[in-house]
């Protein structure tokens, strides 16, 4: 069985890695796979939200058509500066809206 929206490319001589792309095909993250077992890689793919098809030609439910992509973040209205004149951060610095 294969996972929807997951493509495997063999690059001779390259260390295996999972490259996560945005809906615009922009690179979001690279996860090295060299030290992982097949079971660990399968678990990672499942945790990331890829839909696993029963057979390669099986239909994918509508709600999983764009999985594992997350919905685009909604734009928040511009926040007014606080009493000290600084604008509070809208989200944690380590948080990435596409992940």
PDB file of C-alpha atoms in Angstrom:
ATOM      1  CA  UNK A   1       0.000   0.000   0.000  1.00  0.00           C
ATOM      2  CA  UNK A   2       1.104   3.547  -0.629  1.00  0.00           C
ATOM      3  CA  UNK A   3       0.446   6.871   1.017  1.00  0.00           C
ATOM      4  CA  UNK A   4      -1.437   9.651  -0.751  1.00  0.00           C
ATOM      5  CA  UNK A   5       0.633  12.748  -1.630  1.00  0.00           C
ATOM      6  CA  UNK A   6       3.867  10.931  -0.836  1.00  0.00           C
ATOM      7  CA  UNK A   7       6.366  10.413  -3.624  1.00  0.00           C
ATOM      8  CA  UNK A   8       9.568   8.395  -3.320  1.00  0.00           C
ATOM      9  CA  UNK A   9      12.579   9.325  -5.405  1.00  0.00           C
ATOM     10  CA  UNK A  10      15.774   7.289  -5.287  1.00  0.00           C
ATOM     11  CA  UNK A  11      18.863   9.473  -5.643  1.00  0.00           C
ATOM     12  CA  UNK A  12      22.005   7.333  -6.015  1.00  0.00           C
ATOM     13  CA  UNK A  13      24.636   8.240  -3.427  1.00  0.00           C
ATOM     14  CA  UNK A  14      22.340  10.532  -1.413  1.00  0.00           C
ATOM     15  CA  UNK A  15      21.375   9.861   2.194  1.00  0.00           C
ATOM     16  CA  UNK A  16      17.643   9.149   2.447  1.00  0.00           C
ATOM     17  CA  UNK A  17      15.537  11.999   3.777  1.00  0.00           C
ATOM     18  CA  UNK A  18      11.909  13.049   3.873  1.00  0.00           C
ATOM     19  CA  UNK A  19      11.386  16.487   2.340  1.00  0.00           C
ATOM     20  CA  UNK A  20       8.155  18.216   3.347  1.00  0.00           C
ATOM     21  CA  UNK A  21       6.802  20.739   0.844  1.00  0.00           C
ATOM     22  CA  UNK A  22       4.145  23.425   1.150  1.00  0.00           C
ATOM     23  CA  UNK A  23       1.120  23.567  -1.135  1.00  0.00           C
ATOM     24  CA  UNK A  24       3.285  25.853  -3.334  1.00  0.00           C
ATOM     25  CA  UNK A  25       6.050  23.209  -3.454  1.00  0.00           C
ATOM     26  CA  UNK A  26       8.284  25.306  -1.209  1.00  0.00           C
ATOM     27  CA  UNK A  27      10.542  23.264   1.058  1.00  0.00           C
ATOM     28  CA  UNK A  28       9.404  23.358   4.683  1.00  0.00           C
ATOM     29  CA  UNK A  29      11.592  20.765   6.380  1.00  0.00           C
ATOM     30  CA  UNK A  30      14.055  17.925   5.733  1.00  0.00           C
ATOM     31  CA  UNK A  31      13.984  14.899   8.016  1.00  0.00           C
ATOM     32  CA  UNK A  32      16.970  12.506   7.769  1.00  0.00           C
ATOM     33  CA  UNK A  33      15.890   8.857   7.529  1.00  0.00           C
ATOM     34  CA  UNK A  34      19.291   7.080   7.556  1.00  0.00           C
ATOM     35  CA  UNK A  35      19.105   6.005  11.196  1.00  0.00           C
ATOM     36  CA  UNK A  36      15.433   4.963  11.102  1.00  0.00           C
ATOM     37  CA  UNK A  37      13.967   1.510  10.522  1.00  0.00           C
ATOM     38  CA  UNK A  38      11.197   0.903   8.003  1.00  0.00           C
ATOM     39  CA  UNK A  39       8.712   0.666  10.902  1.00  0.00           C
ATOM     40  CA  UNK A  40       9.894   3.997  12.343  1.00  0.00           C
ATOM     41  CA  UNK A  41       9.581   5.666   8.936  1.00  0.00           C
ATOM     42  CA  UNK A  42       6.059   4.266   8.493  1.00  0.00           C
ATOM     43  CA  UNK A  43       5.133   5.559  11.967  1.00  0.00           C
ATOM     44  CA  UNK A  44       6.575   9.007  11.143  1.00  0.00           C
ATOM     45  CA  UNK A  45       4.586   9.203   7.899  1.00  0.00           C
ATOM     46  CA  UNK A  46       1.429   8.262   9.804  1.00  0.00           C
ATOM     47  CA  UNK A  47       2.122  10.826  12.553  1.00  0.00           C
ATOM     48  CA  UNK A  48       2.641  13.530   9.920  1.00  0.00           C
ATOM     49  CA  UNK A  49      -0.889  12.857   8.659  1.00  0.00           C
ATOM     50  CA  UNK A  50      -0.334  11.157   5.298  1.00  0.00           C
ATOM     51  CA  UNK A  51      -3.346   9.077   4.236  1.00  0.00           C
ATOM     52  CA  UNK A  52      -2.476   5.397   3.719  1.00  0.00           C
ATOM     53  CA  UNK A  53      -4.389   3.788   0.860  1.00  0.00           C
ATOM     54  CA  UNK A  54      -5.463   0.132   1.040  1.00  0.00           C
ATOM     55  CA  UNK A  55      -4.318  -0.408  -2.567  1.00  0.00           C
ATOM     56  CA  UNK A  56      -2.293   1.877  -4.868  1.00  0.00           C
ATOM     57  CA  UNK A  57      -5.357   2.619  -7.033  1.00  0.00           C
ATOM     58  CA  UNK A  58      -7.815   3.075  -4.118  1.00  0.00           C
ATOM     59  CA  UNK A  59      -9.855   6.274  -3.987  1.00  0.00           C
ATOM     60  CA  UNK A  60      -8.869   8.838  -1.373  1.00  0.00           C
ATOM     61  CA  UNK A  61     -11.672  10.350   0.739  1.00  0.00           C
ATOM     62  CA  UNK A  62     -12.295  14.018  -0.025  1.00  0.00           C
ATOM     63  CA  UNK A  63     -11.169  15.152   3.430  1.00  0.00           C
ATOM     64  CA  UNK A  64      -7.732  13.605   2.785  1.00  0.00           C
ATOM     65  CA  UNK A  65      -7.194  14.915  -0.773  1.00  0.00           C
ATOM     66  CA  UNK A  66      -4.688  17.520   0.428  1.00  0.00           C
ATOM     67  CA  UNK A  67      -3.394  15.604   3.460  1.00  0.00           C
ATOM     68  CA  UNK A  68      -1.130  16.089   5.268  1.00  0.00           C
ATOM     69  CA  UNK A  69      -1.297  19.788   4.384  1.00  0.00           C
ATOM     70  CA  UNK A  70      -2.862  21.956   7.032  1.00  0.00           C
ATOM     71  CA  UNK A  71      -5.391  24.683   6.175  1.00  0.00           C
ATOM     72  CA  UNK A  72      -3.834  28.041   5.428  1.00  0.00           C
ATOM     73  CA  UNK A  73      -3.666  30.228   8.518  1.00  0.00           C
ATOM     74  CA  UNK A  74      -6.257  32.973   8.656  1.00  0.00           C
ATOM     75  CA  UNK A  75      -4.892  36.479   8.770  1.00  0.00           C
ATOM     76  CA  UNK A  76      -5.434  38.178  12.098  1.00  0.00           C
ATOM     77  CA  UNK A  77      -6.405  41.848  12.202  1.00  0.00           C
ATOM     78  CA  UNK A  78      -3.453  44.094  12.968  1.00  0.00           C
ATOM     79  CA  UNK A  79      -3.022  44.325  16.737  1.00  0.00           C
ATOM     80  CA  UNK A  80      -2.795  47.713  18.407  1.00  0.00           C
ATOM     81  CA  UNK A  81       0.469  48.452  20.255  1.00  0.00           C
ATOM     82  CA  UNK A  82       0.443  47.701  23.976  1.00  0.00           C
ATOM     83  CA  UNK A  83       0.801  50.430  26.603  1.00  0.00           C
ATOM     84  CA  UNK A  84       4.594  50.143  26.387  1.00  0.00           C
ATOM     85  CA  UNK A  85       4.450  50.869  22.631  1.00  0.00           C
ATOM     86  CA  UNK A  86       5.405  47.333  21.569  1.00  0.00           C
ATOM     87  CA  UNK A  87       3.124  45.142  19.478  1.00  0.00           C
ATOM     88  CA  UNK A  88       2.624  41.725  21.119  1.00  0.00           C
ATOM     89  CA  UNK A  89       3.788  38.730  19.032  1.00  0.00           C
ATOM     90  CA  UNK A  90       1.009  36.935  17.148  1.00  0.00           C
ATOM     91  CA  UNK A  91       2.469  33.438  17.706  1.00  0.00           C
ATOM     92  CA  UNK A  92       5.453  31.673  19.225  1.00  0.00           C
ATOM     93  CA  UNK A  93       8.679  32.228  17.291  1.00  0.00           C
ATOM     94  CA  UNK A  94       9.261  28.476  16.892  1.00  0.00           C
ATOM     95  CA  UNK A  95       5.773  27.904  15.478  1.00  0.00           C
ATOM     96  CA  UNK A  96       5.523  27.473  11.712  1.00  0.00           C
ATOM     97  CA  UNK A  97       2.083  28.166  10.179  1.00  0.00           C
ATOM     98  CA  UNK A  98       2.375  25.432   7.506  1.00  0.00           C
ATOM     99  CA  UNK A  99       3.242  22.591   9.877  1.00  0.00           C
TER     100      UNK A  99
END
